[in-house]
XYZ file of C-alpha atoms in Angstrom:
661
model
C -17.025 -18.976 4.126
C -18.135 -17.370 0.858
C -20.906 -15.612 2.770
C -18.388 -14.265 5.286
C -16.137 -12.976 2.508
C -19.116 -11.305 0.844
C -20.252 -9.664 4.079
C -16.719 -8.419 4.762
C -16.470 -6.896 1.281
C -19.880 -5.242 1.712
C -18.758 -3.808 5.050
C -15.589 -2.515 3.383
C -17.639 -0.786 0.682
C -19.992 0.777 3.226
C -17.128 2.034 5.387
C -15.383 3.440 2.310
C -18.524 5.289 1.225
C -19.027 6.756 4.692
C -15.358 7.743 4.890
C -15.542 9.702 1.636
C -18.776 11.416 2.621
C -17.521 12.325 6.105
C -14.309 13.634 4.577
C -16.338 15.839 2.289
C -18.519 17.110 5.115
C -15.529 17.794 7.356
C -13.752 19.901 4.760
C -16.337 21.336 2.383
C -18.789 22.652 4.947
C -15.931 24.526 6.615
C -15.424 26.645 3.489
C -18.501 27.083 1.317
C -21.177 24.743 2.619
C -21.201 22.691 -0.599
C -20.840 18.909 -0.519
C -20.268 17.040 -3.773
C -23.064 14.806 -4.967
C -22.442 11.182 -5.878
C -22.719 12.077 -9.578
C -20.054 14.783 -9.223
C -17.795 12.419 -7.294
C -18.173 9.733 -9.968
C -17.382 12.218 -12.714
C -14.134 13.184 -10.988
C -13.205 9.514 -10.664
C -13.639 8.999 -14.418
C -11.486 11.883 -15.596
C -13.458 15.119 -15.257
C -10.940 17.881 -14.360
C -11.207 19.287 -10.843
C -11.857 23.037 -11.017
C -13.600 24.335 -7.875
C -12.037 24.184 -4.434
C -14.484 21.444 -3.422
C -13.547 19.294 -6.402
C -9.809 19.860 -5.921
C -10.155 18.990 -2.241
C -12.040 15.805 -3.082
C -9.586 14.640 -5.749
C -6.296 15.594 -4.077
C -7.142 15.233 -0.366
C -10.126 12.946 0.293
C -9.450 10.244 -2.308
C -5.741 9.852 -1.456
C -6.597 9.762 2.268
C -9.222 7.060 1.710
C -6.893 4.928 -0.403
C -4.045 5.421 2.073
C -6.325 4.263 4.888
C -7.295 1.143 2.942
C -3.718 0.259 2.029
C -2.147 0.983 5.421
C -4.893 -0.846 7.321
C -4.672 -3.823 4.966
C -0.887 -4.069 5.304
C -0.948 -3.784 9.095
C -3.678 -6.417 9.351
C -1.813 -8.750 6.996
C 1.514 -8.387 8.836
C -0.206 -8.864 12.196
C -1.779 -12.115 11.020
C 1.529 -13.286 9.559
C 3.390 -12.647 12.824
C 0.729 -14.278 14.976
C 0.597 -17.392 12.811
C 4.373 -17.709 12.493
C 4.816 -17.527 16.267
C 1.486 -19.152 17.249
C 1.073 -16.155 19.587
C -2.223 -14.186 19.516
C -0.542 -11.232 21.273
C 2.082 -10.713 18.578
C 2.089 -7.586 16.411
C 4.448 -4.755 15.418
C 3.174 -2.960 18.552
C 3.908 -5.685 21.104
C 7.080 -6.878 19.365
C 8.606 -3.399 19.582
C 9.459 -3.221 15.866
C 7.260 -0.153 15.386
C 9.259 1.640 18.083
C 12.498 0.586 16.400
C 11.332 2.055 13.105
C 10.176 5.214 14.883
C 13.553 5.669 16.612
C 15.382 5.189 13.315
C 13.210 7.842 11.668
C 13.859 10.240 14.562
C 17.614 9.697 14.201
C 17.651 10.221 10.447
C 15.460 13.349 10.672
C 17.586 14.954 13.391
C 21.121 13.929 12.422
C 20.888 13.184 8.682
C 18.102 15.400 7.296
C 19.473 15.239 3.747
C 18.832 11.485 3.708
C 15.139 11.718 4.617
C 13.830 11.739 1.071
C 15.709 8.673 -0.197
C 16.565 6.534 2.821
C 13.666 6.895 5.274
C 12.145 3.500 4.475
C 15.544 1.773 4.616
C 16.299 3.421 7.980
C 12.917 2.347 9.342
C 13.515 -1.208 8.105
C 16.942 -1.310 9.764
C 15.400 -0.058 13.012
C 12.716 -2.759 12.861
C 15.213 -5.537 12.086
C 17.617 -4.524 14.845
C 14.732 -4.347 17.315
C 13.541 -7.817 16.326
C 17.061 -9.211 16.712
C 17.314 -7.622 20.152
C 13.977 -9.102 21.251
C 14.951 -12.545 19.958
C 18.304 -12.269 21.742
C 16.448 -11.506 24.969
C 13.964 -14.390 24.909
C 15.577 -16.936 22.611
C 14.096 -18.392 19.443
C 12.223 -21.095 21.413
C 10.086 -18.600 23.355
C 8.374 -16.733 20.506
C 5.017 -18.363 21.266
C 4.677 -17.267 24.876
C 4.388 -14.257 27.129
C 8.166 -13.605 27.472
C 8.471 -12.213 23.948
C 5.596 -9.794 24.606
C 7.235 -8.678 27.832
C 10.568 -8.262 26.047
C 8.859 -6.275 23.295
C 7.264 -3.986 25.883
C 10.590 -3.478 27.616
C 12.353 -2.651 24.367
C 9.445 -0.388 23.442
C 9.899 1.663 26.634
C 13.681 1.701 26.193
C 13.604 2.897 22.580
C 10.863 5.401 23.366
C 13.048 6.901 26.101
C 15.983 7.222 23.695
C 13.766 8.846 21.047
C 12.388 11.304 23.622
C 15.924 12.211 24.707
C 16.946 12.926 21.107
C 13.877 15.084 20.502
C 14.358 17.049 23.717
C 18.050 17.674 22.999
C 17.357 18.709 19.388
C 13.999 20.425 19.663
C 14.720 22.863 16.830
C 14.912 19.953 14.375
C 12.111 17.815 15.772
C 8.947 19.881 15.386
C 7.857 17.947 12.293
C 8.108 14.621 14.135
C 5.103 15.107 16.411
C 2.438 14.597 13.732
C 4.444 11.673 12.365
C 4.493 10.070 15.791
C 0.734 10.526 16.127
C 0.037 8.619 12.910
C -1.748 10.790 10.351
C -3.436 9.640 7.136
C -3.920 13.199 5.853
C -2.683 13.712 2.276
C -2.011 16.733 0.075
C -1.813 14.866 -3.191
C -0.918 11.513 -4.676
C 2.849 11.596 -4.080
C 2.960 9.419 -0.936
C 0.633 6.849 -2.494
C 2.852 6.690 -5.569
C 5.833 6.239 -3.246
C 4.173 3.515 -1.143
C 2.481 1.347 -3.784
C 5.634 -0.155 -5.364
C 7.039 -0.965 -1.919
C 4.044 -3.018 -0.795
C 3.911 -5.277 -3.833
C 5.967 -7.800 -1.817
C 2.767 -8.458 0.149
C 1.739 -10.705 -2.761
C 4.467 -13.128 -1.682
C 2.779 -13.485 1.717
C -0.646 -14.103 0.215
C 0.620 -16.597 -2.363
C 3.329 -18.566 -0.566
C 2.889 -18.121 3.192
C -0.312 -20.204 3.697
C 1.491 -23.517 3.086
C 4.227 -22.730 5.616
C 1.726 -21.439 8.163
C -0.419 -24.553 7.762
C 2.404 -27.018 8.343
C 3.795 -24.928 11.218
C 0.678 -25.867 13.178
C 2.128 -29.383 13.258
C 5.297 -28.101 14.927
C 8.769 -27.484 13.555
C 9.651 -31.187 13.377
C 6.431 -32.010 11.581
C 7.003 -29.200 9.092
C 10.584 -30.317 8.441
C 9.394 -33.894 7.894
C 7.113 -32.625 5.129
C 9.991 -31.045 3.260
C 9.542 -27.440 4.421
C 12.705 -25.446 5.188
C 11.262 -23.790 8.249
C 14.044 -21.433 9.373
C 14.842 -19.801 5.984
C 11.166 -19.354 5.151
C 10.408 -18.072 8.663
C 13.157 -15.450 8.399
C 12.160 -14.561 4.847
C 8.524 -13.880 5.696
C 9.490 -11.978 8.843
C 11.759 -9.792 6.690
C 8.898 -9.124 4.254
C 6.573 -8.235 7.139
C 9.116 -5.853 8.650
C 9.626 -4.176 5.276
C 5.876 -3.580 4.970
C 5.699 -2.133 8.491
C 8.707 0.107 7.876
C 7.231 1.415 4.604
C 3.877 2.144 6.211
C 5.413 3.930 9.211
C 7.553 6.030 6.882
C 4.480 7.089 4.922
C 1.939 7.813 7.669
C 3.651 7.456 11.051
C 2.966 5.107 13.937
C -0.534 3.587 13.987
C -1.151 1.062 16.738
C -3.514 -1.864 17.331
C -4.601 -2.633 13.759
C -2.054 -5.432 13.440
C -3.038 -6.775 16.852
C -6.817 -6.514 16.508
C -7.493 -7.576 12.918
C -6.219 -11.199 13.203
C -8.020 -11.746 16.511
C -11.266 -10.422 15.033
C -10.725 -12.637 11.980
C -10.482 -15.736 14.172
C -13.585 -14.686 16.109
C -15.479 -14.358 12.810
C -14.583 -17.912 11.868
C -11.269 -17.815 9.950
C -9.804 -21.269 10.477
C -7.277 -21.870 7.713
C -4.061 -19.896 7.312
C -5.154 -18.501 3.948
C -8.533 -17.355 5.258
C -6.971 -15.667 8.264
C -4.500 -13.756 6.081
C -7.210 -12.524 3.709
C -9.713 -11.726 6.456
C -7.057 -9.864 8.445
C -6.137 -7.853 5.353
C -9.742 -6.793 4.747
C -10.533 -6.244 8.431
C -7.416 -4.104 8.829
C -8.632 -1.878 6.012
C -12.132 -1.718 7.537
C -10.878 -0.940 11.053
C -8.527 1.838 9.980
C -11.065 3.428 7.614
C -13.738 3.255 10.318
C -11.558 4.878 12.974
C -10.346 7.509 10.505
C -13.979 8.245 9.633
C -14.664 8.772 13.324
C -11.641 11.072 13.535
C -12.940 13.095 10.586
C -16.413 13.319 12.116
C -15.090 14.473 15.497
C -12.691 16.893 13.799
C -15.599 18.492 11.928
C -17.164 19.561 15.247
C -13.993 20.520 17.122
C -11.258 23.079 16.705
C -8.552 20.405 16.505
C -7.764 17.866 13.796
C -7.744 14.385 15.327
C -4.785 12.293 14.056
C -5.746 8.876 12.722
C -3.340 7.098 15.070
C -4.935 8.763 18.084
C -8.423 7.627 17.084
C -7.158 4.104 16.370
C -5.533 3.791 19.789
C -8.527 5.207 21.662
C -10.827 2.643 20.020
C -8.363 -0.229 19.682
C -7.307 -0.367 23.325
C -10.807 -1.050 24.756
C -11.518 -3.466 21.903
C -8.338 -5.414 22.593
C -9.124 -5.622 26.309
C -12.608 -6.931 25.505
C -11.227 -9.557 23.105
C -8.638 -10.707 25.625
C -11.228 -10.887 28.391
C -13.635 -13.060 26.412
C -11.295 -15.197 24.326
C -8.308 -15.989 26.531
C -7.670 -19.700 26.910
C -6.038 -21.517 29.794
C -2.748 -21.897 27.920
C -2.622 -18.125 27.406
C -2.230 -17.575 31.160
C 1.499 -18.065 31.061
C 3.756 -16.981 33.893
C 7.328 -15.859 34.088
C 9.880 -15.939 36.875
C 13.003 -13.881 37.365
C 16.296 -15.061 38.869
C 16.392 -15.671 42.611
C 18.916 -13.868 44.765
C 20.444 -14.469 48.167
C 18.557 -16.557 50.693
C 18.849 -13.997 53.498
C 19.483 -10.300 53.821
C 23.022 -9.586 54.909
C 23.571 -8.065 58.330
C 25.129 -4.904 56.955
C 23.294 -4.660 53.618
C 20.815 -2.046 54.803
C 23.532 0.028 56.429
C 25.670 -0.215 53.298
C 22.785 0.980 51.113
C 22.116 3.830 53.526
C 25.790 4.848 53.403
C 25.718 4.742 49.585
C 22.639 6.958 49.585
C 24.282 9.468 51.938
C 27.424 9.470 49.783
C 25.367 10.001 46.631
C 23.492 12.872 48.309
C 26.766 14.547 49.304
C 28.159 14.076 45.806
C 24.966 15.506 44.291
C 25.236 18.509 46.628
C 28.952 19.273 46.294
C 29.780 18.129 42.765
C 29.930 20.831 40.101
C 30.683 20.300 36.444
C 31.383 23.035 33.927
C 33.391 23.659 30.811
C 36.409 24.368 33.013
C 36.337 20.921 34.635
C 35.123 19.197 37.783
C 35.084 20.692 41.268
C 33.824 19.793 44.750
C 32.623 22.829 46.677
C 29.709 24.088 48.701
C 27.035 25.540 46.414
C 26.211 29.229 46.693
C 22.768 30.411 47.691
C 21.384 30.531 44.166
C 22.740 27.099 43.145
C 21.450 25.563 46.377
C 17.981 27.068 45.840
C 17.833 25.236 42.485
C 19.597 22.046 43.518
C 17.874 20.995 46.738
C 14.298 20.822 45.312
C 15.584 18.534 42.532
C 17.435 16.352 45.007
C 14.471 16.004 47.358
C 12.102 15.333 44.432
C 14.215 12.533 42.947
C 14.851 10.899 46.334
C 11.162 10.923 47.282
C 9.988 9.867 43.809
C 12.352 6.882 43.645
C 11.454 5.680 47.139
C 7.721 6.159 46.562
C 7.621 4.237 43.280
C 9.729 1.423 44.739
C 7.348 1.000 47.679
C 4.337 1.130 45.354
C 5.847 -1.566 43.121
C 6.697 -3.867 46.045
C 3.183 -3.577 47.465
C 1.530 -4.104 44.096
C 3.539 -7.239 43.334
C 2.436 -8.817 46.589
C -1.182 -7.738 46.312
C -1.766 -9.232 42.855
C 0.648 -12.189 43.245
C 2.532 -11.099 40.139
C 6.305 -10.504 40.025
C 5.818 -8.347 36.911
C 3.376 -5.959 38.568
C 4.667 -2.417 38.330
C 2.922 0.969 38.320
C 4.302 1.752 34.854
C 3.994 -1.661 33.152
C 0.416 -2.114 34.361
C -0.650 1.401 33.441
C -1.270 2.822 36.932
C 1.169 5.663 36.343
C -0.321 5.985 32.855
C -3.742 6.528 34.444
C -2.386 9.529 36.337
C -0.764 10.788 33.143
C -4.013 10.311 31.239
C -6.051 12.501 33.563
C -3.356 15.168 33.845
C -2.783 15.471 30.086
C -6.522 15.134 29.452
C -7.332 18.022 31.800
C -4.679 20.080 30.036
C -6.226 19.318 26.625
C -9.881 19.714 27.566
C -9.773 22.540 30.077
C -6.494 24.290 29.313
C -5.177 23.700 32.830
C -1.396 23.533 33.177
C -0.070 20.087 34.020
C 1.958 21.581 36.847
C -1.193 23.102 38.362
C -3.654 20.195 38.004
C -2.809 18.747 41.400
C -2.543 15.298 42.931
C -6.314 14.800 43.163
C -6.668 14.669 39.368
C -3.761 12.229 39.096
C -5.100 10.107 41.965
C -8.458 9.726 40.241
C -6.707 8.440 37.105
C -4.567 5.953 39.040
C -7.581 4.656 40.972
C -9.574 4.290 37.759
C -6.852 2.140 36.203
C -6.461 0.105 39.394
C -10.171 -0.610 39.499
C -10.109 -1.598 35.822
C -7.127 -3.917 36.334
C -8.751 -5.657 39.295
C -12.068 -5.982 37.482
C -10.552 -7.405 34.299
C -7.883 -9.497 35.994
C -10.161 -11.329 38.410
C -11.547 -13.638 35.717
C -8.046 -14.884 34.902
C -6.765 -14.890 38.496
C -4.601 -11.840 37.805
C -2.536 -13.759 35.256
C 0.543 -11.864 34.019
C -0.625 -12.093 30.401
C -3.945 -10.366 31.096
C -2.476 -7.664 33.277
C 0.368 -6.947 30.878
C -1.996 -6.830 27.903
C -4.131 -4.305 29.749
C -1.004 -2.299 30.513
C 0.010 -2.363 26.834
C -3.415 -1.098 25.813
C -3.516 1.714 28.344
C 0.048 2.784 27.590
C -0.702 2.952 23.866
C -3.759 5.088 24.605
C -1.649 7.458 26.689
C 0.991 7.732 23.983
C -1.700 8.522 21.415
C -3.152 11.228 23.653
C 0.302 12.682 24.254
C 1.143 12.826 20.565
C -2.206 14.488 19.955
C -1.322 17.110 22.552
C 2.028 17.705 20.883
C 0.540 18.003 17.378
C -1.498 20.999 18.518
C 1.701 23.058 18.620
C 2.031 26.171 20.710
C 4.416 27.074 23.473
C 3.207 24.288 25.784
C 4.309 21.367 23.614
C 7.821 21.150 25.029
C 6.574 21.776 28.555
C 4.369 18.700 28.147
C 7.165 16.672 26.552
C 9.646 17.616 29.278
C 7.156 16.687 31.982
C 6.380 13.390 30.260
C 10.066 12.537 30.227
C 10.070 12.447 34.038
C 12.090 15.557 34.722
C 12.873 17.200 38.054
C 14.126 20.300 36.247
C 11.107 22.419 37.189
C 10.887 21.148 40.763
C 9.910 23.830 43.250
C 10.674 23.824 46.946
C 7.040 23.673 48.074
C 6.210 20.826 45.675
C 9.321 18.893 46.677
C 8.512 19.173 50.378
C 4.898 18.144 49.774
C 6.065 15.110 47.792
C 8.527 14.142 50.523
C 5.920 14.520 53.263
C 3.302 12.435 51.426
C 5.820 9.701 50.564
C 7.053 9.526 54.160
C 3.504 9.263 55.514
C 2.474 6.607 52.982
C 5.735 4.711 53.486
C 5.083 4.678 57.224
C 1.552 3.393 56.642
C 2.871 0.706 54.285
C 5.469 -0.512 56.773
C 2.928 -0.475 59.604
C 0.645 -2.617 57.400
C 3.412 -5.154 56.717
C 1.456 -7.829 58.615
C -1.464 -7.369 56.214
C 0.862 -7.692 53.223
C 2.468 -10.806 54.714
C -0.865 -12.518 55.245
C -2.170 -11.552 51.808
C 1.085 -12.741 50.208
C 0.452 -16.231 51.610
C -3.114 -16.322 50.270
C -6.503 -14.663 50.636
C -8.089 -17.607 52.414
C -5.141 -17.824 54.799
C -5.416 -14.085 55.566
C -9.160 -14.404 56.186
C -8.603 -17.362 58.508
C -6.205 -15.203 60.554
C -8.913 -12.595 61.117
C -7.956 -10.075 58.419
C -10.735 -8.280 56.573
C -9.178 -8.870 53.157
C -11.555 -6.616 51.229
C -10.864 -3.578 53.379
C -7.141 -4.315 53.458
C -7.084 -4.530 49.664
C -8.884 -1.214 49.261
C -6.603 0.590 51.721
C -3.355 -0.854 50.387
C -4.265 -0.305 46.750
C -5.329 3.245 47.556
C -1.897 3.732 49.080
C -0.299 2.460 45.853
C -2.453 4.792 43.769
C -1.650 7.813 45.956
C 2.078 7.130 45.708
C 1.868 6.917 41.913
C -0.318 10.017 41.725
C 1.849 12.280 43.865
C 5.050 11.233 42.064
C 3.501 11.615 38.609
C 2.039 15.003 39.475
C 5.352 16.359 40.740
C 7.858 14.768 38.389
C 5.970 13.101 35.563
C 5.781 9.403 34.635
C 8.876 7.343 35.458
C 9.338 3.773 34.213
C 10.996 0.673 35.670
C 11.763 1.930 39.195
C 8.664 0.264 40.631
C 9.639 -3.006 38.945
C 13.393 -3.098 39.422
C 13.807 -1.858 42.995
C 11.597 -4.590 44.575
C 13.329 -7.278 42.484
C 16.767 -5.969 43.421
C 15.719 -5.982 47.084
C 14.691 -9.651 46.827
C 17.934 -10.529 45.046
C 19.814 -8.937 47.954
C 17.930 -11.252 50.314
C 15.055 -9.036 51.501
C 12.383 -11.760 51.235
C 10.083 -10.583 54.030
C 7.712 -7.670 53.591
C 9.164 -5.066 55.927
C 12.816 -5.510 54.875
C 11.771 -5.549 51.222
C 9.901 -2.253 51.540
C 12.835 -0.562 53.279
C 15.547 -1.915 50.979
C 13.459 -1.243 47.847
C 12.886 2.361 48.979
C 16.636 2.877 49.489
C 17.411 1.350 46.088
C 14.725 3.368 44.309
C 15.920 6.630 45.859
C 19.543 5.827 44.994
C 18.640 4.896 41.410
C 16.624 8.070 40.785
C 19.196 10.381 42.394
C 22.022 8.819 40.390
C 20.025 9.090 37.161
C 19.265 12.772 37.752
C 22.921 13.490 38.578
C 24.190 11.677 35.485
C 21.580 13.400 33.334
C 23.066 16.777 34.231
C 26.633 15.922 33.212
C 26.658 13.338 30.391
C 25.619 15.847 27.671
C 26.682 19.077 29.418
C 25.598 21.858 28.910
C 22.430 20.013 27.867
C 20.469 17.820 30.246
C 18.756 14.435 30.021
C 15.685 13.983 32.182
C 16.035 11.594 35.093
C 13.004 9.630 33.884
C 14.589 9.047 30.470
C 17.946 8.027 31.907
C 16.431 5.712 34.531
C 14.319 4.128 31.771
C 17.467 3.482 29.756
C 19.369 2.135 32.785
C 16.410 0.194 34.145
C 15.395 -1.114 30.735
C 18.910 -2.367 30.062
C 19.082 -4.055 33.462
C 15.651 -5.652 33.067
C 16.644 -6.940 29.629
C 19.705 -8.495 31.279
C 17.434 -10.209 33.833
C 15.187 -11.554 31.080
C 18.164 -12.894 29.159
C 19.406 -14.675 32.301
C 16.024 -16.254 32.936
C 15.158 -17.296 29.372
């Protein structure tokens, strides 16, 4: 173990040296071509006044950035190890628990609505956001389920829900939110020592974890009863250490923004490297967190030196951390990690008039959407004039087609991978389309609205292929698929924040599109979306026999003469095309592909064909209602349909999880 500690410290020193040198190259060569020698750097460290620009840059920019990277990485690694050991859950971290999103939402609120409090109360606001998020997650799953998959799923759900609320606040208050984009991307860049001086006193509580937590974590491995029998007050100490961990996360997020994956990766890497005791895992995770963040920040500095854009540290961390996490999960998952989850059952059979009733509700909602007008003078029902109709009908057609298409895609995907949690947004299929669309905008300067469905389809197919490749080893277990979805979603969010940090007139166009808005829907695009969804829906319904056979089992389907491989390729391609065309036209929309199929089953649509039809009606109704409400709840402002349906769908899904806990 001493050898491992020594090697880790040597690696930390090497990474630190490279970080400082790359920082010097990235900045100094851009101005005068001079890079400080090691002797000059040492002299500055021991009190020599900084006089030239190069020396000032080294002392006030590079050194604080390096130290901030070490401290932030160490704290995130330490808190990640603490959470994973307290819950005996290797998937636990501020990212998967949703506490980072809670802190981020609190910081958005205080920056937009209480700007005078930012200087003094940012850390307290972030802590309150983290604590409230943790309490919400625990209320969803119950205190007995912190060691399994349900808490990760609840954290993901809360993460999407809080992210939608934060996006709505930013979009409605864009004049006050420009400074939040870099913060959301996670940036270690410093312009002096002020933030380090602010952060250092607040992280001294980490000593309590290192000194007193190992005993609790060791006896917790015996179970709560065993720990209590040995005189350990489990609940008070558990809550106390969780509070300390949340305070550290809140302080770090306040100082540098949201940085993902360090708290999830460092403890898993520590265990792979041989950390067996609680104390060793805490210390190794602390050092590995510092190494991982400094290494990724060094890569960001190196790439930034050869590009026109500065790469935020959080973006580089997510782009490296996501593949690393997938690799770790693929090679180190155990049988007990393949946990499953079930949602409440509904009616045994579909009612005779249920489909007709849903159709009537959809027609009524369409009429209300068409005739209802809301203004400062009140509410009125009247036929729209030519101009209003030219704006209104493309939005209506877009939301109807998008909701139905995502619902059908979700129902098919759940049956194809035998997973009731399969959804285009939770598994990252929609994120794949978003990735290629935003990536083409960043790399080639092509407008998102002009990239086309082919680019989005390639991204969705890439993610589908990756999911099937990685999930096969674990029989498409929910834990593996969800973990892959978490990783891909975090990558997409990092890319998006990077796009927004570039500034320019396109930043709010990108943000509005990412919120899932039908505001910019055009007639030609709406008709194309409707036509593609109708064709693919018809193909899906005509292939209901294939889905029925595959739902029973692959061997059963093969015995009945079905070429399962070809059926899988065709049906999954249909899912990818539905996600791609919706994402291209309207942007990413969460929860519809998960909720509509579940709601159809709860109404009694157990067979494939009825489920597809009922889910399509429910998805269309949900999206149309969300778009209609988004136009009136904050009039004269508007909330994107994707944000509102995420809030509605997230709340409903949380209710389902609470019922099934």
